[in-house]
Coordinates of N, CA, C and O in Angstrom, one line a residue:
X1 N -98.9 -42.4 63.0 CA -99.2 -41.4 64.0 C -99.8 -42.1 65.2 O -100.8 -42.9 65.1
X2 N -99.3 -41.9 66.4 CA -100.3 -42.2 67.6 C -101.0 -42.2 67.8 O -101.4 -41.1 67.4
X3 N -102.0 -43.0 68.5 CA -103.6 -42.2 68.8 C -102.8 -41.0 70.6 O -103.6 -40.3 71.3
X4 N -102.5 -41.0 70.7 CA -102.1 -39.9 71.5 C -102.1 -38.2 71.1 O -102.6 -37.3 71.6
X5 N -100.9 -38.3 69.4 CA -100.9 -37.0 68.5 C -102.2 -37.1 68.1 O -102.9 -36.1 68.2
X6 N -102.7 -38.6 67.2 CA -103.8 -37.7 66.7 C -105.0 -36.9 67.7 O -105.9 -36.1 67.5
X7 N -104.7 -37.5 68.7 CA -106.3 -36.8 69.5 C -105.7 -35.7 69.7 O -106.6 -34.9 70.0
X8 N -104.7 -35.3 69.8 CA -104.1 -33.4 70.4 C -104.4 -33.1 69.3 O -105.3 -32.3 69.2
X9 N -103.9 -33.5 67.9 CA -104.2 -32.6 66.3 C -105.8 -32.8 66.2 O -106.2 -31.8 65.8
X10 N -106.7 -33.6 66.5 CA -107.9 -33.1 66.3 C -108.4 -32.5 67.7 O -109.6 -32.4 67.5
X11 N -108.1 -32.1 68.8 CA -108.6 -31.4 69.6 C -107.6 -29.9 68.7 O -108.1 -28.9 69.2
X12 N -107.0 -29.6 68.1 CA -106.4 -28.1 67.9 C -107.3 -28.4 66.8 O -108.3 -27.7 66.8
X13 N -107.1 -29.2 65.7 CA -108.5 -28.3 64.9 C -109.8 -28.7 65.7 O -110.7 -28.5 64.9
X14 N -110.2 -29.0 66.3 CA -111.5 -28.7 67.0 C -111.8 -27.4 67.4 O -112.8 -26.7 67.1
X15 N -110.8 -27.1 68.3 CA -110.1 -25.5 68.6 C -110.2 -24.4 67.7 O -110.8 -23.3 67.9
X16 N -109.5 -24.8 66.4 CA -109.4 -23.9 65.4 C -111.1 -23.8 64.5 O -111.3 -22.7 63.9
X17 N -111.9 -24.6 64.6 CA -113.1 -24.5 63.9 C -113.9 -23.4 65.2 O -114.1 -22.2 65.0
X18 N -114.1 -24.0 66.0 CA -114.3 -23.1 67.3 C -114.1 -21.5 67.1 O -115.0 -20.6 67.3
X19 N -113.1 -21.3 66.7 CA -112.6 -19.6 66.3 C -113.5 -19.4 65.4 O -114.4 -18.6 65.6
X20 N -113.2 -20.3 64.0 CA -113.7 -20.0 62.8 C -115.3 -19.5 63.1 O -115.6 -18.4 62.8
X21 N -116.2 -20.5 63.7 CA -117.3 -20.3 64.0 C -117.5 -18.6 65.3 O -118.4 -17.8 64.9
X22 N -116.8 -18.2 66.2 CA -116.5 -16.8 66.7 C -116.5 -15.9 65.8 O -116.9 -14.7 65.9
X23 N -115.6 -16.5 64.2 CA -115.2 -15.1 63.5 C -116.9 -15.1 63.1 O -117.5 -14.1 63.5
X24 N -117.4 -16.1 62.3 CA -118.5 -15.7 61.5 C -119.3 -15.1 62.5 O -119.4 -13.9 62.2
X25 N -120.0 -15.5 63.8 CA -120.5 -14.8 64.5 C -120.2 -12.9 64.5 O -121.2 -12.2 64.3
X26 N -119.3 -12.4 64.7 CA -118.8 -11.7 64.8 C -118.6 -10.7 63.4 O -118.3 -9.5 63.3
X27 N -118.9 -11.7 62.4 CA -118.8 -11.5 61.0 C -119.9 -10.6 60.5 O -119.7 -9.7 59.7
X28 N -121.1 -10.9 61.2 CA -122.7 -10.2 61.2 C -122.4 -8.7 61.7 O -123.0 -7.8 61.0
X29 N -121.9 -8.4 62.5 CA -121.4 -7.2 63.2 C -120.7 -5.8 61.9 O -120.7 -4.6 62.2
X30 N -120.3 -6.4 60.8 CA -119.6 -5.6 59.8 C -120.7 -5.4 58.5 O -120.7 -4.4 57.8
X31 N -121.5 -6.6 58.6 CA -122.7 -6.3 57.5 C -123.2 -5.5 57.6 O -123.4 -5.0 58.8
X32 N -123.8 -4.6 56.1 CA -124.4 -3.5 56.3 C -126.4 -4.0 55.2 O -127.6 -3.8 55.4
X33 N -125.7 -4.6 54.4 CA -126.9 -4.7 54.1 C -127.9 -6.3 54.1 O -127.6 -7.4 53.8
X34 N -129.1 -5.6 54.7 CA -130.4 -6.6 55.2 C -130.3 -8.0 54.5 O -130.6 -9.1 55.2
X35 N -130.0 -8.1 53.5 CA -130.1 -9.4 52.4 C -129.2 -10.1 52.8 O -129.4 -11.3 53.1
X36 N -128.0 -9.5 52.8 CA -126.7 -10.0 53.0 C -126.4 -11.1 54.6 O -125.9 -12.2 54.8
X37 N -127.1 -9.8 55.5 CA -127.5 -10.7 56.8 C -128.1 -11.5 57.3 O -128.0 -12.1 58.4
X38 N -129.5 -11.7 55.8 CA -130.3 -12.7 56.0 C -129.8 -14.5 55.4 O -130.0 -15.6 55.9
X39 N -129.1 -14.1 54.2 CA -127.7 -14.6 53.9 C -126.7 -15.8 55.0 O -126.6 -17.0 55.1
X40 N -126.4 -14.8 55.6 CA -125.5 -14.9 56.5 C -126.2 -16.4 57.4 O -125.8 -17.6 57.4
X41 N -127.1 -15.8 57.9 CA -127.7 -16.2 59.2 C -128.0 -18.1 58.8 O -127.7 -19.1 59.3
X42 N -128.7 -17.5 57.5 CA -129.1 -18.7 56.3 C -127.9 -20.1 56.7 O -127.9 -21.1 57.3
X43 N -127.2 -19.5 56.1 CA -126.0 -20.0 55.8 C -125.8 -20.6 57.4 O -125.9 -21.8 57.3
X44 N -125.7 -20.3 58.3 CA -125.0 -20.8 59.9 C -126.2 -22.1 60.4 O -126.0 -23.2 60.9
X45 N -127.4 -21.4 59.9 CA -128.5 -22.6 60.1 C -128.3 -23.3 59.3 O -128.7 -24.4 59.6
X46 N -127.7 -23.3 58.2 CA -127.7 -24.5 57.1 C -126.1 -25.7 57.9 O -126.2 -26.9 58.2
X47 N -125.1 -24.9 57.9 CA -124.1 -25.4 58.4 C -124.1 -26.0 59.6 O -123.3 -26.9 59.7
X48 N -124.7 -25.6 60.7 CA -124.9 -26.2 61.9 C -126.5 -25.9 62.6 O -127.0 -24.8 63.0
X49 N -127.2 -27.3 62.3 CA -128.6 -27.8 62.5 C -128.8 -27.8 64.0 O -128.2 -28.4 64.9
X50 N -129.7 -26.9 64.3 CA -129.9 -26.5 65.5 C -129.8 -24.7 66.5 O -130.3 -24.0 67.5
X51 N -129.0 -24.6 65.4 CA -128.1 -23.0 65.5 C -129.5 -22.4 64.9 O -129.9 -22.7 63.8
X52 N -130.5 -21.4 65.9 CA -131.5 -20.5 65.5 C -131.1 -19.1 66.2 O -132.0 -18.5 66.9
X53 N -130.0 -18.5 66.2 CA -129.6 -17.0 66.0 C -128.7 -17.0 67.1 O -128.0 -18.0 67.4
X54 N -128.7 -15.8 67.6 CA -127.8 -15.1 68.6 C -128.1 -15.1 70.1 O -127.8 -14.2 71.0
X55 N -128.6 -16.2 70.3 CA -129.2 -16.3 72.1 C -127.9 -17.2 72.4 O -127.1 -17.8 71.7
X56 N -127.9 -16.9 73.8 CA -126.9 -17.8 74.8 C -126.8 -19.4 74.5 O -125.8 -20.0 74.7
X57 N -128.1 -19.8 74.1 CA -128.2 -21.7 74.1 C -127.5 -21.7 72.7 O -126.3 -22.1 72.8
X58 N -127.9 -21.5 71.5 CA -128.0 -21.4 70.5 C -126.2 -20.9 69.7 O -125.7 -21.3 68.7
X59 N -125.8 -20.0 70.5 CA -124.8 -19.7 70.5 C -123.4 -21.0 70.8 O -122.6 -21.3 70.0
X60 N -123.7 -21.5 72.4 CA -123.3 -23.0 73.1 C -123.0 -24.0 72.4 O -122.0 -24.7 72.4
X61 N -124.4 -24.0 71.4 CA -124.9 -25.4 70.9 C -124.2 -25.3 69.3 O -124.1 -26.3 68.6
X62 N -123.6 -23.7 68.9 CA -122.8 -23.9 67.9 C -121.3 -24.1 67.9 O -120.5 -24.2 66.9
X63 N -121.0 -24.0 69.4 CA -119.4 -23.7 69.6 C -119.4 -25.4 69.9 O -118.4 -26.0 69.5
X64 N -120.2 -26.0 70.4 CA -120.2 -27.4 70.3 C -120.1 -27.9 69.2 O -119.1 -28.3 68.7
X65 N -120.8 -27.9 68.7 CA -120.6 -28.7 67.2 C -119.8 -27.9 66.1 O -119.8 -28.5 65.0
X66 N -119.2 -26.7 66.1 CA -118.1 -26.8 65.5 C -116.7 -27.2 66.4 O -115.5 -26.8 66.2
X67 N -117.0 -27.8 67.2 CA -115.6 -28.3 68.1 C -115.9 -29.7 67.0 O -115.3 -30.0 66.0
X68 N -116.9 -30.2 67.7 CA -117.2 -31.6 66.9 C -116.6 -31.9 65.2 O -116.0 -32.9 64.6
X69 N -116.9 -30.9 64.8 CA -116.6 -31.1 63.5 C -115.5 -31.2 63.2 O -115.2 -32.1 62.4
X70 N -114.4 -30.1 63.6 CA -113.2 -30.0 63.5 C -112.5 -31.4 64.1 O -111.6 -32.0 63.5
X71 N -113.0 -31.7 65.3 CA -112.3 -33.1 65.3 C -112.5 -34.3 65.0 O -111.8 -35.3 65.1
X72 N -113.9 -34.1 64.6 CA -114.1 -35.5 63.0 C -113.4 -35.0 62.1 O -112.5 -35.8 61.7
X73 N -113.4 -34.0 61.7 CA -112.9 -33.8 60.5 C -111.1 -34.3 60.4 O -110.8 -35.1 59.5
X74 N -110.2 -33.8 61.1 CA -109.2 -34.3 61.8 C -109.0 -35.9 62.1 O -108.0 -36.6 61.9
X75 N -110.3 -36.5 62.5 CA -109.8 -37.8 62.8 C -110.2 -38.5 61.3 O -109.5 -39.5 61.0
X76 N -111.0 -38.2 60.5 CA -110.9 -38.7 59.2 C -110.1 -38.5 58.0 O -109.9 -39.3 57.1
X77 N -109.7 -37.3 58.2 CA -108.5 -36.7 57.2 C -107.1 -37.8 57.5 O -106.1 -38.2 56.8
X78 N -107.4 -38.2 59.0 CA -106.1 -39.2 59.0 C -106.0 -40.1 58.0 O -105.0 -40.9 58.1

């Protein structure tokens, strides 16, 4: 594979983690119970260090590094 395809296949899954990370945001929105959301939240801080809730920076700083990831992840799966 080229390094030309691979960098467009890891910029689309960088892309595609990007969403993934939108859905879970958006994921909170259907939770009904307190535990479950605390759960949740748990979970996003755990997966991306730095991510402390629902503010604008914090929000930024997660759509960054799930870009990041998706396209390590991508450039190592090669």
């Amino acid at each position: 594979m080229s390094t030309a395809t691979l960098t467009r296949h890891a910029t689309k899954a960088g892309a595609f983690f990007t969403v993934i990370f939108f859905v879970c945001l958006l994921w909170r929105l259907f939770l009904v119970d307190p535990a479950v959301q605390e759960f949740h939240m748990l979970a996003l801080r755990t997966v991306l260090p730095g991510f402390q809730g629902y503010t604008v920076l914090s929000i930024l700083w997660g759509t960054v590094l799930s870009f990041i990831y998706g396209f390590l992840a991508a450039q190592l799966c090669h």
